[in-house]
PDB file of C-alpha atoms in Angstrom:
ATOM      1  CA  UNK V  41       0.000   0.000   0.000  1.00 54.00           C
ATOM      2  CA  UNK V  42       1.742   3.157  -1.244  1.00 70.00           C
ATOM      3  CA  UNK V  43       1.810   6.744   0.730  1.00 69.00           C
ATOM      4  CA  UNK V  44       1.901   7.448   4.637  1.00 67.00           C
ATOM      5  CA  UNK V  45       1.155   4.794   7.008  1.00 65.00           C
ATOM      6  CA  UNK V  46      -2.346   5.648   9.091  1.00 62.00           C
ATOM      7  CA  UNK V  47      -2.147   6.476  12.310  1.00 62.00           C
ATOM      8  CA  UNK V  48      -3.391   4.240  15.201  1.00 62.00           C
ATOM      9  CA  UNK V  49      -7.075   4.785  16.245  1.00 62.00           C
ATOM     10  CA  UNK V  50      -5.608   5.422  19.846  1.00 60.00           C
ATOM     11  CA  UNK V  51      -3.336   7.745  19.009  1.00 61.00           C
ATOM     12  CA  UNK V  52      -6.292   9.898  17.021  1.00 62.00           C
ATOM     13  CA  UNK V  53      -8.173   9.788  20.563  1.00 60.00           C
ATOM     14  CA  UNK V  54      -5.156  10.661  21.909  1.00 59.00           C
ATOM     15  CA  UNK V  55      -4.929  13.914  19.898  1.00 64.00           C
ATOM     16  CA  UNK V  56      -8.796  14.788  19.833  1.00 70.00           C
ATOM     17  CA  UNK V  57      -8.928  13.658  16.456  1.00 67.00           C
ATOM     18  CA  UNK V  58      -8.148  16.669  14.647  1.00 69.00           C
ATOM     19  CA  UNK V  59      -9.417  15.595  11.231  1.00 72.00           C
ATOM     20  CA  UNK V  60     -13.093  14.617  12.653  1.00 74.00           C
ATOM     21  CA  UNK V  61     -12.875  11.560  10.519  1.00 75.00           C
ATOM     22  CA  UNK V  62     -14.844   8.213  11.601  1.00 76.00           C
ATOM     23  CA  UNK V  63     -12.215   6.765  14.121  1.00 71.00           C
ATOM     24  CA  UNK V  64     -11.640   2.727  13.429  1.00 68.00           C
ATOM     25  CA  UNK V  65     -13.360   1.082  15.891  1.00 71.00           C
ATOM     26  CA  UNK V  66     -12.420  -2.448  15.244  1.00 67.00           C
ATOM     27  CA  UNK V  67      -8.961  -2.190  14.960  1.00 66.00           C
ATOM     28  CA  UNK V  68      -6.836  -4.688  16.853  1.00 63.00           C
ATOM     29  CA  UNK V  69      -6.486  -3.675  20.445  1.00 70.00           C
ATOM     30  CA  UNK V  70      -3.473  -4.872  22.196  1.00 67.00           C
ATOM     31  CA  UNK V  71      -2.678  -4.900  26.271  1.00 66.00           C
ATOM     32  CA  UNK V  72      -0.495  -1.778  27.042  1.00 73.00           C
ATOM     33  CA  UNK V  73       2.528  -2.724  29.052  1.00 74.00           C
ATOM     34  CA  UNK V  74       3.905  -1.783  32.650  1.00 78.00           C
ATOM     35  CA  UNK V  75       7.432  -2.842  32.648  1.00 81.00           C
ATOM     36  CA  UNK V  76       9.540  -5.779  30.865  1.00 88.00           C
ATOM     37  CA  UNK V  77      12.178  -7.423  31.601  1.00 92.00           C
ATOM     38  CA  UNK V  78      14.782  -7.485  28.716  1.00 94.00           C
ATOM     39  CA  UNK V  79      15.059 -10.852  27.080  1.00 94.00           C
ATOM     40  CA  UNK V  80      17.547 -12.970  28.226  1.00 95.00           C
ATOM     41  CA  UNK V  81      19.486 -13.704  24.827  1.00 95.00           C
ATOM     42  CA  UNK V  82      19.961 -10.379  24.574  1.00 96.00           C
ATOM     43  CA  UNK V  83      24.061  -9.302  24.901  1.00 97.00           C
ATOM     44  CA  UNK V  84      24.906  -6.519  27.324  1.00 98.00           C
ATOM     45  CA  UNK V  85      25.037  -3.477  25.188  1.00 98.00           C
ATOM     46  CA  UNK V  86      21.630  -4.890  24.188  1.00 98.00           C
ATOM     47  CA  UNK V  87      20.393  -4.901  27.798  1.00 97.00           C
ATOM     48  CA  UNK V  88      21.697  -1.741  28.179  1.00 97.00           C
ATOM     49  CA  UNK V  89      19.746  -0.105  25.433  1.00 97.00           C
ATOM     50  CA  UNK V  90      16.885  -1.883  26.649  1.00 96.00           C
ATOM     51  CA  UNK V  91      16.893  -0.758  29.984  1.00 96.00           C
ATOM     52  CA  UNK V  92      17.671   2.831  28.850  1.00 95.00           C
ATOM     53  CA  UNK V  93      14.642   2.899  26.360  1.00 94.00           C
ATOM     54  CA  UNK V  94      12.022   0.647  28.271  1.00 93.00           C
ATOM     55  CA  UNK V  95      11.408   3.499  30.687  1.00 92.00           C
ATOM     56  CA  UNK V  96      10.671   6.450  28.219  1.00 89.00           C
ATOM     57  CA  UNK V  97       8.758   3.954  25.966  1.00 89.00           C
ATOM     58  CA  UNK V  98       6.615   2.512  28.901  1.00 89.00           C
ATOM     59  CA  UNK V  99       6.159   6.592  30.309  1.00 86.00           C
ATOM     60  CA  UNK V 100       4.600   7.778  26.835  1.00 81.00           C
ATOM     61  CA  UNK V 101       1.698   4.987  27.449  1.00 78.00           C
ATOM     62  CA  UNK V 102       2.297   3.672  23.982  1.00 75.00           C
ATOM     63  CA  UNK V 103       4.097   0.697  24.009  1.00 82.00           C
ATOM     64  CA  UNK V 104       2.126  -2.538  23.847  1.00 83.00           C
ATOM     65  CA  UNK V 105       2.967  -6.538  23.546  1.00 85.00           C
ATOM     66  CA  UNK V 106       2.650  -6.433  19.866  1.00 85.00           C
ATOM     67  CA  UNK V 107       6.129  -3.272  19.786  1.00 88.00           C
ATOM     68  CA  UNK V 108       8.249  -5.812  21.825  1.00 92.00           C
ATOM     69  CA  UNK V 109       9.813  -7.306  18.446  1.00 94.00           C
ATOM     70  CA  UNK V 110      10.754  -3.656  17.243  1.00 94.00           C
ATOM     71  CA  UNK V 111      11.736  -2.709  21.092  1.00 95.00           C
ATOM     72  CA  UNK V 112      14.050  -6.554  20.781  1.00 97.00           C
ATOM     73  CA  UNK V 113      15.244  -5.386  16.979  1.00 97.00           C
ATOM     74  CA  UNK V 114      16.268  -1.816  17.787  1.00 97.00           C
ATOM     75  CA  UNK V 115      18.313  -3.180  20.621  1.00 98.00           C
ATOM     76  CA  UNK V 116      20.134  -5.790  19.088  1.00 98.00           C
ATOM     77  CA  UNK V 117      21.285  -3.667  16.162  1.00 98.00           C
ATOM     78  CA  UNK V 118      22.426  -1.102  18.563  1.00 98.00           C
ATOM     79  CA  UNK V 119      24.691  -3.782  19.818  1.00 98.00           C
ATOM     80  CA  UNK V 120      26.085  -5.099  16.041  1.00 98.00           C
ATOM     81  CA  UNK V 121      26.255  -1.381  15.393  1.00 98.00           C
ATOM     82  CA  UNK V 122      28.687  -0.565  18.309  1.00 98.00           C
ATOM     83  CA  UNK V 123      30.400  -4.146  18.406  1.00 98.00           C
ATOM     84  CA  UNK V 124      31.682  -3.523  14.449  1.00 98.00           C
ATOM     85  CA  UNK V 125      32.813   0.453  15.610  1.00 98.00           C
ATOM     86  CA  UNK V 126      34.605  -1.554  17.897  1.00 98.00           C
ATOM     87  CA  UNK V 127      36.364  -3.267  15.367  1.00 98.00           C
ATOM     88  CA  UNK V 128      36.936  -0.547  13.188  1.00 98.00           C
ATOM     89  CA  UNK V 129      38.563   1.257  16.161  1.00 98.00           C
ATOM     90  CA  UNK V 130      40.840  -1.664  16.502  1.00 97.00           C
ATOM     91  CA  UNK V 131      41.058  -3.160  13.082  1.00 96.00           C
ATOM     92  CA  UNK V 132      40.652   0.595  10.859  1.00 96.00           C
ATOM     93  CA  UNK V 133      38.767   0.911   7.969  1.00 97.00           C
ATOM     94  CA  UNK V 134      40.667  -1.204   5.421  1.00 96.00           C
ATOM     95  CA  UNK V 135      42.223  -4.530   6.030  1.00 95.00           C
ATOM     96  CA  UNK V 136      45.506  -5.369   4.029  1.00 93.00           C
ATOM     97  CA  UNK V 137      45.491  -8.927   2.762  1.00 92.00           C
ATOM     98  CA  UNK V 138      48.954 -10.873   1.102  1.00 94.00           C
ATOM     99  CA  UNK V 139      47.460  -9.226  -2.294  1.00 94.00           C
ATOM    100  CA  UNK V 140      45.033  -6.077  -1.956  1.00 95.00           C
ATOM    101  CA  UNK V 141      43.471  -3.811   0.121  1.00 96.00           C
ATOM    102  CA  UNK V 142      39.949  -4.771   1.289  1.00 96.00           C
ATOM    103  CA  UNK V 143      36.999  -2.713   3.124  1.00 97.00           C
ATOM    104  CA  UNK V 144      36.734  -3.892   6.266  1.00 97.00           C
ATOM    105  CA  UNK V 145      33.520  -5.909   6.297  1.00 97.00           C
ATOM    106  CA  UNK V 146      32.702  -4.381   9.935  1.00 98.00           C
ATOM    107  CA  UNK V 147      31.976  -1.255   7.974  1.00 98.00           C
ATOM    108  CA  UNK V 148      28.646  -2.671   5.818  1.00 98.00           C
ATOM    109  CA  UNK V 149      27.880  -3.980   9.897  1.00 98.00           C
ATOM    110  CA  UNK V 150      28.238  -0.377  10.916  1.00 98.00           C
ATOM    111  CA  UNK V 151      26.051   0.671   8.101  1.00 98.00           C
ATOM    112  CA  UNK V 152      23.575  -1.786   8.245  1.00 98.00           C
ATOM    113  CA  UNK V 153      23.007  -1.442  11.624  1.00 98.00           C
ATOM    114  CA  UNK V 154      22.303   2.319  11.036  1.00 98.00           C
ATOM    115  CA  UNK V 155      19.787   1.541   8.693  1.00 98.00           C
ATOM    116  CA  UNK V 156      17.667  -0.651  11.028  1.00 98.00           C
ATOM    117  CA  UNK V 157      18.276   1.648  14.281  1.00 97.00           C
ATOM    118  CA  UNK V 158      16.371   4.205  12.025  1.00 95.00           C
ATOM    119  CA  UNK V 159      13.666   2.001  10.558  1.00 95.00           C
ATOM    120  CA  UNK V 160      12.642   0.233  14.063  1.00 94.00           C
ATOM    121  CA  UNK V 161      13.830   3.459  15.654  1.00 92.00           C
ATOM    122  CA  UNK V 162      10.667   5.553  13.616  1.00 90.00           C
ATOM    123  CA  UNK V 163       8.156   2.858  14.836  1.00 88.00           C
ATOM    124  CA  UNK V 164       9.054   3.605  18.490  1.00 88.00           C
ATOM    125  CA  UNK V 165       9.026   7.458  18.318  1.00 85.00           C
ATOM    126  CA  UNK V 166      12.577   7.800  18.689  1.00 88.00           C
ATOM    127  CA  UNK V 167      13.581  10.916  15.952  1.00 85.00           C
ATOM    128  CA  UNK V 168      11.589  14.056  16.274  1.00 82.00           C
ATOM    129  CA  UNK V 169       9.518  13.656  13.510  1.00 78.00           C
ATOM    130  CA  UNK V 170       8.514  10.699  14.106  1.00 76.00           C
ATOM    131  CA  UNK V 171       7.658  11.436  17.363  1.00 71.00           C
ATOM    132  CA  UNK V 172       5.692  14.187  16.500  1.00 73.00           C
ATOM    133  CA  UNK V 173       3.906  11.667  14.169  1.00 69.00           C
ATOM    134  CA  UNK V 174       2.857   9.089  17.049  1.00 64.00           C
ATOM    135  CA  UNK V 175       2.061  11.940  19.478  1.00 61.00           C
ATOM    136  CA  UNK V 176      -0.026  14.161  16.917  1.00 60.00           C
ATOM    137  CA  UNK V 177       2.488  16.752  17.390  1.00 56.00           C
ATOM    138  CA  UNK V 178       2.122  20.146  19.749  1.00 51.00           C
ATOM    139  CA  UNK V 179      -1.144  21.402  20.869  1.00 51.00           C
ATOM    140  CA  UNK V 180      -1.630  24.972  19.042  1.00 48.00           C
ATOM    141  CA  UNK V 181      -1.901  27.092  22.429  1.00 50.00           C
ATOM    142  CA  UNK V 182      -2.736  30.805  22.402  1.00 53.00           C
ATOM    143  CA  UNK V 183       0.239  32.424  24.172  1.00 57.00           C
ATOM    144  CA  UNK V 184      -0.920  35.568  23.616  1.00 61.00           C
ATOM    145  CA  UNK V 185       1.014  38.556  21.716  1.00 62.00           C
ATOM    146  CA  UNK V 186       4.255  38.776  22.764  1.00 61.00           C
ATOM    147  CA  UNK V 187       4.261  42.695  21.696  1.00 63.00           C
ATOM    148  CA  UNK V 188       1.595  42.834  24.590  1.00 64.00           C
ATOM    149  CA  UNK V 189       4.252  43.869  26.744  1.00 64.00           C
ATOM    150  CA  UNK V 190       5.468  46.885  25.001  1.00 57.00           C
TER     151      UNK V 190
END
């Protein structure tokens, strides 16, 4: 299905549904979560992204069962992504074999990585715009005329 993804019915709610179009009522509703504990195959820097994230994730009130996967995905290519900086620290950019120079493959890890961090990253409200996207962005307030003091 081409163009932007729709936005949860909840999230419309959320907002005061600001288009005043029929909200979906029969769209899948899924238990919101209170806290989880980070799977145990996870590796540390894993664990440590999870427990970082969890608590901002759980505070917004929209995490649910059915995230978990992209919580579990974002995590684990934090770790790949700081694991292969690791090795290019240690190992540099190229790798010098007997008859050429090669990229070192950590590098496509490192990008990679990236990639996903963004993509699962944008499903769990973690860039701005995104954000702004599964929030329904900032309430218009009147804060009056700022010349009002003159």
């Amino acid at each position: 299905m081409a163009g932007r993804r729709p936005k949860p019915t909840r999230l419309k709610e959320l907002a005061g549904n600001p288009g005043k179009r029929a909200l979906n009522k029969s769209e899948p509703k899924f238990s919101e979560l209170k806290s989880v504990d980070p799977p145990e195959w996870l590796g540390d820097l894993a664990v440590t992204m999870w427990e970082t994230l969890m608590p901002e994730l759980l505070g917004a009130r929209l995490l649910t069962v059915a995230d978990l996967h992209n919580v579990e995905a974002f995590c684990m290519a934090y770790q790949r992504w700081r694991e292969a900086e690791q090795d290019i620290n240690e190992n540099g950019l190229v790798i010098h074999t007997e008859k050429s120079v090669i990229k070192n493959p950590a590098v496509t890890i490192v990008n990679e990585a990236k990639r996903q961090m963004t993509q699962f990253g944008s499903l769990l409200g973690l860039d701005p715009s995104s954000r702004t996207r599964l929030t329904g962005g900032a309430k218009n307030e009147d804060k009056g005329n700022p010349f009002d003091d003159f």
